[in-house]
JSON list of C-alpha atoms in Angstrom, two decimals:
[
{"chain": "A", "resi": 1158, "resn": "UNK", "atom": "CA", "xyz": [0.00, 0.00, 0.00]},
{"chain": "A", "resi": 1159, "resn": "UNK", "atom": "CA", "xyz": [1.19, 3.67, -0.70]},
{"chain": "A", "resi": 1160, "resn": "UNK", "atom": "CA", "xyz": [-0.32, 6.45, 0.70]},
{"chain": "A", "resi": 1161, "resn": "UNK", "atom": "CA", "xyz": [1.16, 9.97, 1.88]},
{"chain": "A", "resi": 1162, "resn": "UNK", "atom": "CA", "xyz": [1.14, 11.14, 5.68]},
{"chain": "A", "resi": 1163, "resn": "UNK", "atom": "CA", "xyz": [1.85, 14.76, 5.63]},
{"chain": "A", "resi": 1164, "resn": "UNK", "atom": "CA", "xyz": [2.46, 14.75, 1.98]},
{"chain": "A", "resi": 1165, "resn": "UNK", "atom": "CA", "xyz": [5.45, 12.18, 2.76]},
{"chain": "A", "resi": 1166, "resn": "UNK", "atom": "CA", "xyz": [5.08, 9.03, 0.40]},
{"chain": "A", "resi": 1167, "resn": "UNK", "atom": "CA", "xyz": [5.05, 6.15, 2.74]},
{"chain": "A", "resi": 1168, "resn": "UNK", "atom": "CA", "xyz": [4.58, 1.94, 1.68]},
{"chain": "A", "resi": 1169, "resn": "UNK", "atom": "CA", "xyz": [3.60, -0.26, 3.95]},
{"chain": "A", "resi": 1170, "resn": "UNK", "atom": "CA", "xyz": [2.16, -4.15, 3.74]},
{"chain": "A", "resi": 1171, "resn": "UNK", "atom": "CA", "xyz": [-1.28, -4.66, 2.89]},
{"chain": "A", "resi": 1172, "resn": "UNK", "atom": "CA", "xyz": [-3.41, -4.72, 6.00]},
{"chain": "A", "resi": 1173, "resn": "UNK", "atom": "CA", "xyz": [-1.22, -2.70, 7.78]},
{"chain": "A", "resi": 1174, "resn": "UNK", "atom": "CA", "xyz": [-2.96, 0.22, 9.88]},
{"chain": "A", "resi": 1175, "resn": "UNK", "atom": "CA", "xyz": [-2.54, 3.90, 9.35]},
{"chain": "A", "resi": 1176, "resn": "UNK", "atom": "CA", "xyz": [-0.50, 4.59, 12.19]},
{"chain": "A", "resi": 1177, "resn": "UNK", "atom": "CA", "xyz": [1.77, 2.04, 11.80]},
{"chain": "A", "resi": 1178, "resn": "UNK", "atom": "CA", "xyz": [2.36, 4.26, 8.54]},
{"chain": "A", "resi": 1179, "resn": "UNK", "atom": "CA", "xyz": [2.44, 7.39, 10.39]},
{"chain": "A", "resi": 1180, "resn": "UNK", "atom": "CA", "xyz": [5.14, 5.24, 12.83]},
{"chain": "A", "resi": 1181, "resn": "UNK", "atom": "CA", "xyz": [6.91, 4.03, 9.99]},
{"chain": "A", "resi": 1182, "resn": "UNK", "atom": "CA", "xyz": [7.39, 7.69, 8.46]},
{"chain": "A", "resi": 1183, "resn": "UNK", "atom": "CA", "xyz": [8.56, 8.30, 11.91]},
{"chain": "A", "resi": 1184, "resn": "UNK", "atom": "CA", "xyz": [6.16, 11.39, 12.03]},
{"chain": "A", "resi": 1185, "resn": "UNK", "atom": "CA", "xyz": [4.91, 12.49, 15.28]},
{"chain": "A", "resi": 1186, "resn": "UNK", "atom": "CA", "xyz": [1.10, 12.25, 15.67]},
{"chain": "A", "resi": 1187, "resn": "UNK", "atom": "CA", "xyz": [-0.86, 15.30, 16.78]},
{"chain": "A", "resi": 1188, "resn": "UNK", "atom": "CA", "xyz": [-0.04, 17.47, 20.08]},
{"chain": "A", "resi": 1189, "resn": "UNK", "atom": "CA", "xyz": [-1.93, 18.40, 23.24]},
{"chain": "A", "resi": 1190, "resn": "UNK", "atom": "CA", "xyz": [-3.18, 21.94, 24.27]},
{"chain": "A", "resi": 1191, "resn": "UNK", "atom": "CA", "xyz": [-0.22, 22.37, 25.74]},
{"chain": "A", "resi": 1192, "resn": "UNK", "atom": "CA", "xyz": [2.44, 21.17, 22.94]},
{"chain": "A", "resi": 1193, "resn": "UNK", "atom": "CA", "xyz": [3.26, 17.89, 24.54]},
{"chain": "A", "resi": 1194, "resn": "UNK", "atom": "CA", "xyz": [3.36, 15.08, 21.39]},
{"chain": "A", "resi": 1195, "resn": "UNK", "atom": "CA", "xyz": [0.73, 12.34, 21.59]},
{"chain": "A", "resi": 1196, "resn": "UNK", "atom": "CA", "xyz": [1.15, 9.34, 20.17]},
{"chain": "A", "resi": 1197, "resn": "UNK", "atom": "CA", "xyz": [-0.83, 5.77, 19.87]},
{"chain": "A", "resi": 1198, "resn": "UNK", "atom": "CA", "xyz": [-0.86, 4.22, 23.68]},
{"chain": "A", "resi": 1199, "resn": "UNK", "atom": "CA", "xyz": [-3.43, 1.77, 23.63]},
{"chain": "A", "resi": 1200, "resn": "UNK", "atom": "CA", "xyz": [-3.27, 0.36, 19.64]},
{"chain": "A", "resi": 1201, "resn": "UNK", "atom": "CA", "xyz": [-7.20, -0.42, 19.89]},
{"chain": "A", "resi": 1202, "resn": "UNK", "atom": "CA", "xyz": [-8.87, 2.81, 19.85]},
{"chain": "A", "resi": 1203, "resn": "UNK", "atom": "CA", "xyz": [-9.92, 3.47, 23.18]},
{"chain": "A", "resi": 1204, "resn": "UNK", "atom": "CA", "xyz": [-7.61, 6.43, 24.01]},
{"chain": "A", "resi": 1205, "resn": "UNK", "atom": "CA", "xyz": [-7.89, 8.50, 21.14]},
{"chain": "A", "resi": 1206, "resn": "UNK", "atom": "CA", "xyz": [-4.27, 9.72, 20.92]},
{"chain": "A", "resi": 1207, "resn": "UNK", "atom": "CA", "xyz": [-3.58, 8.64, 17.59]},
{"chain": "A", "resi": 1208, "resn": "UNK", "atom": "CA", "xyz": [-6.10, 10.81, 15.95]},
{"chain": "A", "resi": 1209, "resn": "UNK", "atom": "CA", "xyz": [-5.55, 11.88, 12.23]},
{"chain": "A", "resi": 1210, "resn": "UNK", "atom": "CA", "xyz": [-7.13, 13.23, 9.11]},
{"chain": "A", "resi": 1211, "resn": "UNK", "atom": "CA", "xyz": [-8.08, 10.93, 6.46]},
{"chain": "A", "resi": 1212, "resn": "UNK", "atom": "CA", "xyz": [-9.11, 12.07, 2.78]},
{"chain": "A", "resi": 1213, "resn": "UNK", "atom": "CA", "xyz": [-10.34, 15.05, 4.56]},
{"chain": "A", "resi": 1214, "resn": "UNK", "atom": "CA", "xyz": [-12.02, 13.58, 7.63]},
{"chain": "A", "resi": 1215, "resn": "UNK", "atom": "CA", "xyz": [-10.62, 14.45, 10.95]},
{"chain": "A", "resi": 1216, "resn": "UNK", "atom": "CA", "xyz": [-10.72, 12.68, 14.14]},
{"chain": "A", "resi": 1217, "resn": "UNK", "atom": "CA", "xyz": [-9.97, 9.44, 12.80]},
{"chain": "A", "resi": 1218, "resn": "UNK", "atom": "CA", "xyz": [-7.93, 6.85, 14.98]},
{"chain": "A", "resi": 1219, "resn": "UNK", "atom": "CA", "xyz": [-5.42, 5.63, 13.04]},
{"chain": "A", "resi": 1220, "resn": "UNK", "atom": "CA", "xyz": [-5.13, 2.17, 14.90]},
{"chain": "A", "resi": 1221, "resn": "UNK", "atom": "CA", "xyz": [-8.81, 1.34, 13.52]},
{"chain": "A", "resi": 1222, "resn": "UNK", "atom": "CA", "xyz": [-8.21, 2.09, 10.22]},
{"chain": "A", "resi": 1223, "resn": "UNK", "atom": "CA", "xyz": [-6.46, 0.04, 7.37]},
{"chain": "A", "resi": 1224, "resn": "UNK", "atom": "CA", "xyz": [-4.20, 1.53, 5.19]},
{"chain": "A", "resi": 1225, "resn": "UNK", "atom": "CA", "xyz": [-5.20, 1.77, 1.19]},
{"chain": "A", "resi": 1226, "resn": "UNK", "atom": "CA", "xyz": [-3.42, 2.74, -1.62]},
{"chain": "A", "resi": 1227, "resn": "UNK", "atom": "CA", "xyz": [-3.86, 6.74, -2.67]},
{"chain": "A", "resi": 1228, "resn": "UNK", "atom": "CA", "xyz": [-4.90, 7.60, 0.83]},
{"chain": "A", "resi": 1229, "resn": "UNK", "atom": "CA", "xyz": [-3.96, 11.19, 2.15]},
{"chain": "A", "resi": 1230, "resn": "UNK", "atom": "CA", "xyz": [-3.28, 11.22, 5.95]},
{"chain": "A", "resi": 1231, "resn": "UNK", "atom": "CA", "xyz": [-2.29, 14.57, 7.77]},
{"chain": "A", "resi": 1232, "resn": "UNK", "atom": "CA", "xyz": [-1.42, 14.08, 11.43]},
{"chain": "A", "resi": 1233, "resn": "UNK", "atom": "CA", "xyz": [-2.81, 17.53, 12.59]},
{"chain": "A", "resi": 1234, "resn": "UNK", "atom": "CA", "xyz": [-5.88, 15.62, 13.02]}
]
């Protein structure tokens, strides 16, 4: 699969999950209020730290979602 995380072009195997692209670009995720990086912590979708925007659609969690080829991710969420 290819798809670009903050206009980076990043492959990864089929059925892998959009933030282990966003890890693999080794881009950080979003930030807090405060400008502390977040990151994935739970890998299930419970915590909501690994929140991105997909094809235009924010507040995804990137540890729910498959990645696909041609998909645009941006990490500002």
């Amino acid at each position: 699969m290819r798809l670009h995380v903050d206009a980076q072009l990043v492959e990864v195997p089929a059925g892998a999950s959009v933030a282990a692209a966003v890890a693999q670009a080794t881009l950080r995720f979003r930030e807090s209020s405060s400008g502390q990086p977040r990151a994935p912590l739970c890998g299930m979708g419970v915590c909501f730290e690994c929140r991105v925007r997909i094809d235009g659609i924010g507040q995804q969690r990137a540890c729910l979602v498959d990645a696909r080829d041609g998909m645009q991710v941006r990490t500002d969420g």
